mmCIF file with all atom_site columns, C-alpha atoms in Angstrom:
data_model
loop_
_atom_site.group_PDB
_atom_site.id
_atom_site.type_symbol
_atom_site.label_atom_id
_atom_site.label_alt_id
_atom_site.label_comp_id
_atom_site.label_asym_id
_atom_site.label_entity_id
_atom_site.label_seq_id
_atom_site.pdbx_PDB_ins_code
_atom_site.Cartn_x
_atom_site.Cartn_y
_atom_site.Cartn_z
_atom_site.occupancy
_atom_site.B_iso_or_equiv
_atom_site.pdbx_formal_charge
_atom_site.auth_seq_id
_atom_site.auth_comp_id
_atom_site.auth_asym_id
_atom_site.auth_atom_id
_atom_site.pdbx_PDB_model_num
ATOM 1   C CA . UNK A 1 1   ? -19.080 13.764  2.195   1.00 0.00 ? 145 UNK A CA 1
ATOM 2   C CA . UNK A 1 2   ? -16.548 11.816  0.598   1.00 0.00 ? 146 UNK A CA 1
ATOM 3   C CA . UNK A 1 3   ? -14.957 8.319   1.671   1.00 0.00 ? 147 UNK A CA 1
ATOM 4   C CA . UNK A 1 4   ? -11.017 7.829   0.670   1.00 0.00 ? 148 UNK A CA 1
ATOM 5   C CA . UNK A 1 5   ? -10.725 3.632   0.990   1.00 0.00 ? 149 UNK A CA 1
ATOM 6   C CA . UNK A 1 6   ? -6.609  2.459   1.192   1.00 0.00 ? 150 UNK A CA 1
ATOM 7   C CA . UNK A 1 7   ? -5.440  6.203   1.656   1.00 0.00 ? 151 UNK A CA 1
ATOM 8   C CA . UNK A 1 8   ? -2.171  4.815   2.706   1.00 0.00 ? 152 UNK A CA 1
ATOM 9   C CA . UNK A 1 9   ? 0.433   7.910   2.400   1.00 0.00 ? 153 UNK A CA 1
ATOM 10  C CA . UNK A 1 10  ? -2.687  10.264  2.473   1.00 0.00 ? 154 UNK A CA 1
ATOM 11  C CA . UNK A 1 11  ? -1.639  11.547  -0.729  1.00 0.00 ? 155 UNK A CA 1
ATOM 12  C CA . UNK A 1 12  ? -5.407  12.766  -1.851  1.00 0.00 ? 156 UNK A CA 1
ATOM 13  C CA . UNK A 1 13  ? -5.605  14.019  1.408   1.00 0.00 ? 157 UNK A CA 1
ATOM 14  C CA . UNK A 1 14  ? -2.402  16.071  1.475   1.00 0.00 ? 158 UNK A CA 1
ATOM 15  C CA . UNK A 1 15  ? -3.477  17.236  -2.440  1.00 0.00 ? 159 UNK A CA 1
ATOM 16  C CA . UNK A 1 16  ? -6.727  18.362  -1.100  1.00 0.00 ? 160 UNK A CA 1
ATOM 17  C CA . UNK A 1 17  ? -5.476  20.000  2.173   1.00 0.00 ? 161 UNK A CA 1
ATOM 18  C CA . UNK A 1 18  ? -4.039  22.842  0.002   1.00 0.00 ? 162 UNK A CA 1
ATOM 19  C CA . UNK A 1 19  ? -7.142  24.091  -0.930  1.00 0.00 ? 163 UNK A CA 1
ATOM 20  C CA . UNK A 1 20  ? -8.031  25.825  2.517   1.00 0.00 ? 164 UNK A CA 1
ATOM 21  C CA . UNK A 1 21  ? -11.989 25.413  1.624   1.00 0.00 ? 165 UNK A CA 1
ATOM 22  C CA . UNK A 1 22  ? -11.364 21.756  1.132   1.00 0.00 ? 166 UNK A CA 1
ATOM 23  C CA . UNK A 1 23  ? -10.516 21.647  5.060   1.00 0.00 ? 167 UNK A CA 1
ATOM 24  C CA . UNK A 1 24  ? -14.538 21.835  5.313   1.00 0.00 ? 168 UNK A CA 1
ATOM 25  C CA . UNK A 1 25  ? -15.344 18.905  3.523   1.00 0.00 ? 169 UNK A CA 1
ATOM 26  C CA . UNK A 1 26  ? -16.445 15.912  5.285   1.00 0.00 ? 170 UNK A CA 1
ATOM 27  C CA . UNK A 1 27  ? -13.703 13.740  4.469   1.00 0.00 ? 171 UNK A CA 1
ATOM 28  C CA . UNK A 1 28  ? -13.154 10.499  5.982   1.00 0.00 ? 172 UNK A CA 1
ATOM 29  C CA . UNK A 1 29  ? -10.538 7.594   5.211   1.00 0.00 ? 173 UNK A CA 1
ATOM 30  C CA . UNK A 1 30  ? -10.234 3.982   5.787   1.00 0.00 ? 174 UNK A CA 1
ATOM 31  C CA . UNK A 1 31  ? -7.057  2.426   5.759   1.00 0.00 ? 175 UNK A CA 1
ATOM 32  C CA . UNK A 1 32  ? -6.211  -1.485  6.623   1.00 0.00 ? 176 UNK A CA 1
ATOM 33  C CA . UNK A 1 33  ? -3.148  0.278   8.212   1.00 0.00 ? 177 UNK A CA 1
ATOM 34  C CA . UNK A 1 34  ? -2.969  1.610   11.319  1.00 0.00 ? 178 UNK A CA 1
ATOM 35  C CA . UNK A 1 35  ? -0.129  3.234   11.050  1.00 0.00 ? 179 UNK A CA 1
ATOM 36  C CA . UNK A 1 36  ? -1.061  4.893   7.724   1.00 0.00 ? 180 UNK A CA 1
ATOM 37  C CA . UNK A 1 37  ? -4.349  5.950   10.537  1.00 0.00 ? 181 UNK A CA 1
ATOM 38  C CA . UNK A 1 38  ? -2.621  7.285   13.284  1.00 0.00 ? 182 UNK A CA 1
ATOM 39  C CA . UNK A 1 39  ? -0.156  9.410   10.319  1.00 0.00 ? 183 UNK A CA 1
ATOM 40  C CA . UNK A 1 40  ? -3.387  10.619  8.892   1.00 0.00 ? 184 UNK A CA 1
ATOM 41  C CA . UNK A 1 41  ? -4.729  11.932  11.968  1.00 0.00 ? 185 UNK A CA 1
ATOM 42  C CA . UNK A 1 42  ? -2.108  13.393  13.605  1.00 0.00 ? 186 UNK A CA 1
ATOM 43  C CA . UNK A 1 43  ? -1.546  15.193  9.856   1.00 0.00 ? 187 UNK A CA 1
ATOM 44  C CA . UNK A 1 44  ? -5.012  16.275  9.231   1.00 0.00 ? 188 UNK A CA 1
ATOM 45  C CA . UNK A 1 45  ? -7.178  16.303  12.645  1.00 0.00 ? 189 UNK A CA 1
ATOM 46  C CA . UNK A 1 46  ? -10.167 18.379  10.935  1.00 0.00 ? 190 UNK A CA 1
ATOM 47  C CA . UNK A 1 47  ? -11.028 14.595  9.153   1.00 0.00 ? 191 UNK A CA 1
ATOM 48  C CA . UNK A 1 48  ? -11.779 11.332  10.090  1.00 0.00 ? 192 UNK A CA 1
ATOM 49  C CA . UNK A 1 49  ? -9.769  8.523   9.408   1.00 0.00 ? 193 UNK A CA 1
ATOM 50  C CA . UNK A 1 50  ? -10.158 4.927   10.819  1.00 0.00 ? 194 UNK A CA 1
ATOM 51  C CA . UNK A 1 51  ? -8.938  1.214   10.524  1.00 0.00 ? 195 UNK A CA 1
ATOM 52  C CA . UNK A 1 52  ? -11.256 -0.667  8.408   1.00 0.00 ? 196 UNK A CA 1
ATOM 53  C CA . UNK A 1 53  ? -11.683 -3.266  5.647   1.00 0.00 ? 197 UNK A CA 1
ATOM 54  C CA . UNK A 1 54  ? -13.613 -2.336  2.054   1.00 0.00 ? 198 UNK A CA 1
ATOM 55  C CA . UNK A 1 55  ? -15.667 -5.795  2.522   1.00 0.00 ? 199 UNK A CA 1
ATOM 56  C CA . UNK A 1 56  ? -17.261 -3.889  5.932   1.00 0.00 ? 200 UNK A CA 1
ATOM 57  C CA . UNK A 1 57  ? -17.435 -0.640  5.761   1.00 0.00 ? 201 UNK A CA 1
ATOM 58  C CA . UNK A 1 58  ? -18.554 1.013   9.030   1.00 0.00 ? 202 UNK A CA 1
ATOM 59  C CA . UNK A 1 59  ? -20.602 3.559   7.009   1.00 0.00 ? 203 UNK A CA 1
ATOM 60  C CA . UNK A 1 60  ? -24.890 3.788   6.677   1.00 0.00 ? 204 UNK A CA 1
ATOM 61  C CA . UNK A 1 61  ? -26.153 3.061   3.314   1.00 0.00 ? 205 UNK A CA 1
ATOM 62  C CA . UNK A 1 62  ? -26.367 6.062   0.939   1.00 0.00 ? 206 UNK A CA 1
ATOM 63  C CA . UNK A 1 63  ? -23.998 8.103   3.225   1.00 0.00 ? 207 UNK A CA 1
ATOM 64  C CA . UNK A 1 64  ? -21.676 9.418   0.942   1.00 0.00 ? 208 UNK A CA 1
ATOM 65  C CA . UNK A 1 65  ? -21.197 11.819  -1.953  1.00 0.00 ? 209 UNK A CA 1
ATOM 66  C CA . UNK A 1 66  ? -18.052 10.495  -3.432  1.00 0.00 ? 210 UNK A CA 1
ATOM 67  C CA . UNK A 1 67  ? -16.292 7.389   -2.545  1.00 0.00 ? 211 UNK A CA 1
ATOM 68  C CA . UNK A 1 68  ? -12.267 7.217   -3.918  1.00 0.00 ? 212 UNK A CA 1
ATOM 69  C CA . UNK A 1 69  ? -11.038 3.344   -4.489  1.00 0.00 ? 213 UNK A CA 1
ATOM 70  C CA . UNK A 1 70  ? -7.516  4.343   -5.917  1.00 0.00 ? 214 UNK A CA 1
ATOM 71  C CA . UNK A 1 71  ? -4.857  1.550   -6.014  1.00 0.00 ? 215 UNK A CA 1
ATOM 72  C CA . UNK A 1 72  ? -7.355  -0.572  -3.766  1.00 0.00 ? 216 UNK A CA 1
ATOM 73  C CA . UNK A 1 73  ? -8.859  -3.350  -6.124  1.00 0.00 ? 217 UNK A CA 1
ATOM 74  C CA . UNK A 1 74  ? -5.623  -4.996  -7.331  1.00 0.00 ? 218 UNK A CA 1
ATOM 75  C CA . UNK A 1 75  ? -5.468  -5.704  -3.688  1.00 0.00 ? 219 UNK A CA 1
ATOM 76  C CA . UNK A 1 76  ? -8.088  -7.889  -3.146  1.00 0.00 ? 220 UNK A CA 1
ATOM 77  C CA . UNK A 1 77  ? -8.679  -11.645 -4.384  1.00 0.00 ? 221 UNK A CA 1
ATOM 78  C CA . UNK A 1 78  ? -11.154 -12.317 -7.207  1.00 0.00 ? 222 UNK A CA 1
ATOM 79  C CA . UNK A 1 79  ? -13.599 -13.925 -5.198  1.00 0.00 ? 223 UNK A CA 1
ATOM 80  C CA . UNK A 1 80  ? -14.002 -10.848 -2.918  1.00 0.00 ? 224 UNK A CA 1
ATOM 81  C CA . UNK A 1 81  ? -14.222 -8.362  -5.515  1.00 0.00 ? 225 UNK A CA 1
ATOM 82  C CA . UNK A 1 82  ? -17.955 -7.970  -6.033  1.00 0.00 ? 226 UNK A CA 1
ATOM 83  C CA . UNK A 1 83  ? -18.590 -8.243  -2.291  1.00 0.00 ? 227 UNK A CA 1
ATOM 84  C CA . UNK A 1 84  ? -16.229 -4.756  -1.984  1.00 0.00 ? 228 UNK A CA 1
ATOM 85  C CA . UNK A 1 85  ? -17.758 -3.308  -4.986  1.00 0.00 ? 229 UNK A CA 1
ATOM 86  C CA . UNK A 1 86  ? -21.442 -4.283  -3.532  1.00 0.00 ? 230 UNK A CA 1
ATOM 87  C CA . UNK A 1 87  ? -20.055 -2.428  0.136   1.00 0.00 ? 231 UNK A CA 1
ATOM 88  C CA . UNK A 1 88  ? -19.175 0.431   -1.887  1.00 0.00 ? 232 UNK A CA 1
ATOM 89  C CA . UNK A 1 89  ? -22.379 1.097   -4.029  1.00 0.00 ? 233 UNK A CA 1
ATOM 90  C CA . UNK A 1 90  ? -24.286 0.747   -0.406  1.00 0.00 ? 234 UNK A CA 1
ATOM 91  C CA . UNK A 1 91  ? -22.546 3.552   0.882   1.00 0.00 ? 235 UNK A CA 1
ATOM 92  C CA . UNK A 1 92  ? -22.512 6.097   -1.582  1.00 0.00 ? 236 UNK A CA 1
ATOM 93  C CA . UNK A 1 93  ? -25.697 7.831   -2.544  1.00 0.00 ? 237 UNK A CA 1
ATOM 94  C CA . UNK A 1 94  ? -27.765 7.385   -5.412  1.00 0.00 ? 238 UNK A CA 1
ATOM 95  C CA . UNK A 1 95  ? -25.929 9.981   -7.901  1.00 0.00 ? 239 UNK A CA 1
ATOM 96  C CA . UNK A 1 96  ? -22.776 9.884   -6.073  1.00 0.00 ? 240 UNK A CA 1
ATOM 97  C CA . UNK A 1 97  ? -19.877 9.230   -7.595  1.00 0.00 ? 241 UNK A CA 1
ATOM 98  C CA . UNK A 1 98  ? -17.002 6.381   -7.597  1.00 0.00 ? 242 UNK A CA 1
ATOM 99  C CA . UNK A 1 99  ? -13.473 7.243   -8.506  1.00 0.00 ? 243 UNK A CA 1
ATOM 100 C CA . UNK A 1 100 ? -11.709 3.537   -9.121  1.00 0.00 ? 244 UNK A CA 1
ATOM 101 C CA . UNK A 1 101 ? -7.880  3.247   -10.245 1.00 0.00 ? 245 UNK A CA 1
ATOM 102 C CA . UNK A 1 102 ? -6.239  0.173   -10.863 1.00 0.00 ? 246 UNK A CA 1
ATOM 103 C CA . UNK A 1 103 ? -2.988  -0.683  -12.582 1.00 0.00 ? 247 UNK A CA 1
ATOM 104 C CA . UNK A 1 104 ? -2.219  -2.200  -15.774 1.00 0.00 ? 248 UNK A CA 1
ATOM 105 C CA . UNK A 1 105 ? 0.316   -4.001  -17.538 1.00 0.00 ? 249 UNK A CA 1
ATOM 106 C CA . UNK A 1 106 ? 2.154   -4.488  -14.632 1.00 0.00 ? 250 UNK A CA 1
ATOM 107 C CA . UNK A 1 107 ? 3.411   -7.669  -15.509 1.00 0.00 ? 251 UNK A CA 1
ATOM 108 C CA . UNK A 1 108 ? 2.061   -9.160  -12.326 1.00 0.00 ? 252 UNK A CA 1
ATOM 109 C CA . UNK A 1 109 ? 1.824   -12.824 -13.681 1.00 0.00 ? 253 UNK A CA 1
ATOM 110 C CA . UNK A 1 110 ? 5.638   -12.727 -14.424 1.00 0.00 ? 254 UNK A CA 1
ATOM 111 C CA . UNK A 1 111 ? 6.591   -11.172 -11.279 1.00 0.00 ? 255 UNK A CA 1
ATOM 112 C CA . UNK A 1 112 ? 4.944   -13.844 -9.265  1.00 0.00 ? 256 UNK A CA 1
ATOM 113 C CA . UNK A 1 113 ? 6.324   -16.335 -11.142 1.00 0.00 ? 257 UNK A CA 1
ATOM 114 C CA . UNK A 1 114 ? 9.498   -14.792 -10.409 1.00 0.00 ? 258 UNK A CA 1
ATOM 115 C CA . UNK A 1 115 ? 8.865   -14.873 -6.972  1.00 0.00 ? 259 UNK A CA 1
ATOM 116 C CA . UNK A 1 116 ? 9.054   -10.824 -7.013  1.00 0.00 ? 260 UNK A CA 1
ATOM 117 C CA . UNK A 1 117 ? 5.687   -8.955  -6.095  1.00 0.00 ? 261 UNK A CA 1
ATOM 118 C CA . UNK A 1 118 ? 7.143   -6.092  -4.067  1.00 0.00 ? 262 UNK A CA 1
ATOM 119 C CA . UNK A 1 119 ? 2.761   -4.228  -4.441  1.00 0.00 ? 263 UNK A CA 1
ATOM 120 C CA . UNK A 1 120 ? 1.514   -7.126  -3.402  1.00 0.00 ? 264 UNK A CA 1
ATOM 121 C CA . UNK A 1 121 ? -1.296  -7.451  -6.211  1.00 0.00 ? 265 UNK A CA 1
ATOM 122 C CA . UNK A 1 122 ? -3.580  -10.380 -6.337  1.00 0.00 ? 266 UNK A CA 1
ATOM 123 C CA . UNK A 1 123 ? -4.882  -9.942  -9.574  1.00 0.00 ? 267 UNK A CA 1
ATOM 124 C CA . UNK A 1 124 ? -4.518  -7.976  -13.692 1.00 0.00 ? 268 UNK A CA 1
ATOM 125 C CA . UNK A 1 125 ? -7.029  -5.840  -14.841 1.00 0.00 ? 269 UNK A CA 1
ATOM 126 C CA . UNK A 1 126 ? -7.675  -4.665  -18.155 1.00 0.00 ? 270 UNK A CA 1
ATOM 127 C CA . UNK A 1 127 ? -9.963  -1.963  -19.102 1.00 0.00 ? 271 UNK A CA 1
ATOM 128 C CA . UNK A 1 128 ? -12.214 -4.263  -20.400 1.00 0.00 ? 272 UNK A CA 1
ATOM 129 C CA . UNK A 1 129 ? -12.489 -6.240  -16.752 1.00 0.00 ? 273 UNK A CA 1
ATOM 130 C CA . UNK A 1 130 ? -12.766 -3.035  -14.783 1.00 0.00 ? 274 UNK A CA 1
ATOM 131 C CA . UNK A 1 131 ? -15.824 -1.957  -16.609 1.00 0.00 ? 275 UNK A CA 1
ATOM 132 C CA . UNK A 1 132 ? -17.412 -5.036  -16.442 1.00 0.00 ? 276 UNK A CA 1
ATOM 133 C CA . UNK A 1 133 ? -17.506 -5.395  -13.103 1.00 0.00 ? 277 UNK A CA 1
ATOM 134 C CA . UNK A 1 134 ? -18.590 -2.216  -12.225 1.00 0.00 ? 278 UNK A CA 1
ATOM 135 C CA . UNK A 1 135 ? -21.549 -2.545  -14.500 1.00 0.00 ? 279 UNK A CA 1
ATOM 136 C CA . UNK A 1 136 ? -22.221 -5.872  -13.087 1.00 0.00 ? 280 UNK A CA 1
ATOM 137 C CA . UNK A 1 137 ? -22.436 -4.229  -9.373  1.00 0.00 ? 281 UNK A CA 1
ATOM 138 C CA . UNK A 1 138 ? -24.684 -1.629  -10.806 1.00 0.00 ? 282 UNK A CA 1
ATOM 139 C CA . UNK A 1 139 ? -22.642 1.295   -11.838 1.00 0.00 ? 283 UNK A CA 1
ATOM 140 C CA . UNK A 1 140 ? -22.771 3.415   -14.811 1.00 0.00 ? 284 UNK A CA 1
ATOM 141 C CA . UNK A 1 141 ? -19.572 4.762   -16.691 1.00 0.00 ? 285 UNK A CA 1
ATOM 142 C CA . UNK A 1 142 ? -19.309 8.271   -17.175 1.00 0.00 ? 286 UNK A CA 1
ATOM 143 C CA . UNK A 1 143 ? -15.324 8.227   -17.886 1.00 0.00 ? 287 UNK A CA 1
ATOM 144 C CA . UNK A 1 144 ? -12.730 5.882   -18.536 1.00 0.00 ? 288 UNK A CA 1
ATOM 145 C CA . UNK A 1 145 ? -9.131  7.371   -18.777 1.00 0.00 ? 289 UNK A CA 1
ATOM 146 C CA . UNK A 1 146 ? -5.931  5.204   -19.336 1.00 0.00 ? 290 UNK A CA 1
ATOM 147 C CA . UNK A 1 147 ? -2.613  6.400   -18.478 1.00 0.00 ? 291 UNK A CA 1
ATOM 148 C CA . UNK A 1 148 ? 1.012   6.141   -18.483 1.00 0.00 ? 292 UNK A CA 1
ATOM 149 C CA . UNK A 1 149 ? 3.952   6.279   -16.380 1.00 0.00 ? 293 UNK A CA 1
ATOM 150 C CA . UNK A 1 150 ? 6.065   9.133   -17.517 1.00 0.00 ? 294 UNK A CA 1
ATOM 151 C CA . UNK A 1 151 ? 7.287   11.670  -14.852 1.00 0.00 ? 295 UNK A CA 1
ATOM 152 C CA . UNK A 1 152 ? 8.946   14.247  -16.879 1.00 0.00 ? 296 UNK A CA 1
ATOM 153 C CA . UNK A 1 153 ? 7.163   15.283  -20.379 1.00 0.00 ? 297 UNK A CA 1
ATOM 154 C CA . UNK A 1 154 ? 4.197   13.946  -19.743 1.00 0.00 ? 298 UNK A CA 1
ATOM 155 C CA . UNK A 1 155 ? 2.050   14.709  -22.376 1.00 0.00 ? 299 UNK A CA 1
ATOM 156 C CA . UNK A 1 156 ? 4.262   15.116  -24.923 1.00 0.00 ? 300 UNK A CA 1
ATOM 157 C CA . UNK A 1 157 ? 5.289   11.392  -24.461 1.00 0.00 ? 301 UNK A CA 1
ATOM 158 C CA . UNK A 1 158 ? 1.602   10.034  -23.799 1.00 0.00 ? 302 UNK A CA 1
ATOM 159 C CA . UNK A 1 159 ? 0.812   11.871  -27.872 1.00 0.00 ? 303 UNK A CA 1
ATOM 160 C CA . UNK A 1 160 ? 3.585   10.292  -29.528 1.00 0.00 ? 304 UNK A CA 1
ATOM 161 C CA . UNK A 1 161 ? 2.726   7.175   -27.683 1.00 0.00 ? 305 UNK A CA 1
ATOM 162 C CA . UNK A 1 162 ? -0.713  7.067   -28.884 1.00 0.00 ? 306 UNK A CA 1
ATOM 163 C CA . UNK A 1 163 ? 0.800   8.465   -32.130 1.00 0.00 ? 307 UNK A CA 1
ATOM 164 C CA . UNK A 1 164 ? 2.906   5.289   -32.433 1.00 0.00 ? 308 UNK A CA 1
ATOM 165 C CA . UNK A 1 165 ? 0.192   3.218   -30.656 1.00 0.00 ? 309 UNK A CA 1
ATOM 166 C CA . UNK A 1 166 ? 2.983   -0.032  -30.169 1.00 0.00 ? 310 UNK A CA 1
ATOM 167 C CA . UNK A 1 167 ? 5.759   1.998   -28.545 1.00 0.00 ? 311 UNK A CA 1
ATOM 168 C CA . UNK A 1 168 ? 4.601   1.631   -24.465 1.00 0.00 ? 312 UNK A CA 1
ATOM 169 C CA . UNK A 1 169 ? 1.230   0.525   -23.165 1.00 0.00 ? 313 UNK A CA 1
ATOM 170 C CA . UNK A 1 170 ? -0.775  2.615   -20.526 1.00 0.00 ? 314 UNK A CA 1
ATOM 171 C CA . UNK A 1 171 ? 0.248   1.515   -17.258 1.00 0.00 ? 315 UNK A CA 1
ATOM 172 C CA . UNK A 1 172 ? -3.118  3.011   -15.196 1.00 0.00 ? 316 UNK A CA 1
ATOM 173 C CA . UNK A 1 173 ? -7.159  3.074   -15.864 1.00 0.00 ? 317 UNK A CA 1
ATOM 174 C CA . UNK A 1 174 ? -8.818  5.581   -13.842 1.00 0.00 ? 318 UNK A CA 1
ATOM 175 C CA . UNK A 1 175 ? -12.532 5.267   -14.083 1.00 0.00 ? 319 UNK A CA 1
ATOM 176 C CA . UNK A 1 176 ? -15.424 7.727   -13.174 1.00 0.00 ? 320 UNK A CA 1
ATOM 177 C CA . UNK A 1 177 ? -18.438 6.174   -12.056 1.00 0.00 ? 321 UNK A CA 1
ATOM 178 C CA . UNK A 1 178 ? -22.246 6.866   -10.736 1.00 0.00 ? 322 UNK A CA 1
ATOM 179 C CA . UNK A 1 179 ? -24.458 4.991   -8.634  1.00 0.00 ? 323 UNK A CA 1
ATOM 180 C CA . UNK A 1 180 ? -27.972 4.640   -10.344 1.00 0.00 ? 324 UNK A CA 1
#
């Protein structure tokens, strides 16, 4: 069973609706949207999807196998954040995993003080931050990835970026994580 939290454009979804023995996992997805909902459904009716909030998640405790959080955290304010992270350990199983992405070096502070935030972020993270709070709410690390936004040349540009180590920072952490 695997919860997708802020699917928005379903993108996971449509990834994973290639794989024709994916259509018989027990996928569902929670979306503040309800448009993004009623897409979802009409696109991929062997799932679940429903309206819902990450600080109330309409799940029983230790339901899951995998929960995804991807582009979700930057979302929500500070003060919240250990409340979602606390609803999301609940509902996964002991040994289940957490997928978390969040972006970085966005420039977010400058943005807002330019009165610009087209994503609508709320807060930075760093690396550093990400992993602390998901130790704090009683996850363990397994992987942390960072990477950056090139579409064409991908790894060719992310080695002689790490080659150069100044020339562009990483732009996204993705983090693997298990409930103990």
């Amino acid at each position: 069973k695997l919860l997708d939290i802020g699917f928005g454009q379903a993108y996971l979804e449509y990834l994973t609706s290639n794989n024709s023995e994916a259509r018989n996992l027990k996928l569902y997805g929670i979306d503040i949207s309800s448009k993004s909902v009623l897409r979802a459904k009409k696109r991929f009716p062997y799932w679940s999807f429903q309206v819902g909030n990450i600080l109330r998640l309409g799940f029983m405790s230790n339901f899951f196998d995998c929960v995804t959080i991807l582009e979700v955290m930057e979302h929500i304010q500070p003060h919240f954040t250990f409340a979602a992270l606390k609803e999301v350990y609940r509902v996964l199983k002991k040994g289940g995993t957490a997928i978390f992405s969040v972006p970085l070096n966005e420039n977010l502070e400058e943005m807002i003080l330019r009165g610009c935030n087209p994503n609508a972020h709320v807060r930075l993270y760093t690396p550093e931050i990400v992993n602390m709070e998901l130790k704090i709410s009683g996850f363990m690390i397994k992987k942390i990835k960072l990477l950056y936004a090139f579409h064409r040349y991908y790894y060719l540009k992310t080695f002689i970026t790490k080659l150069f180590d100044k020339m562009a920072k990483p732009n996204n952490v993705i983090v693997l994580a298990k409930k103990i």
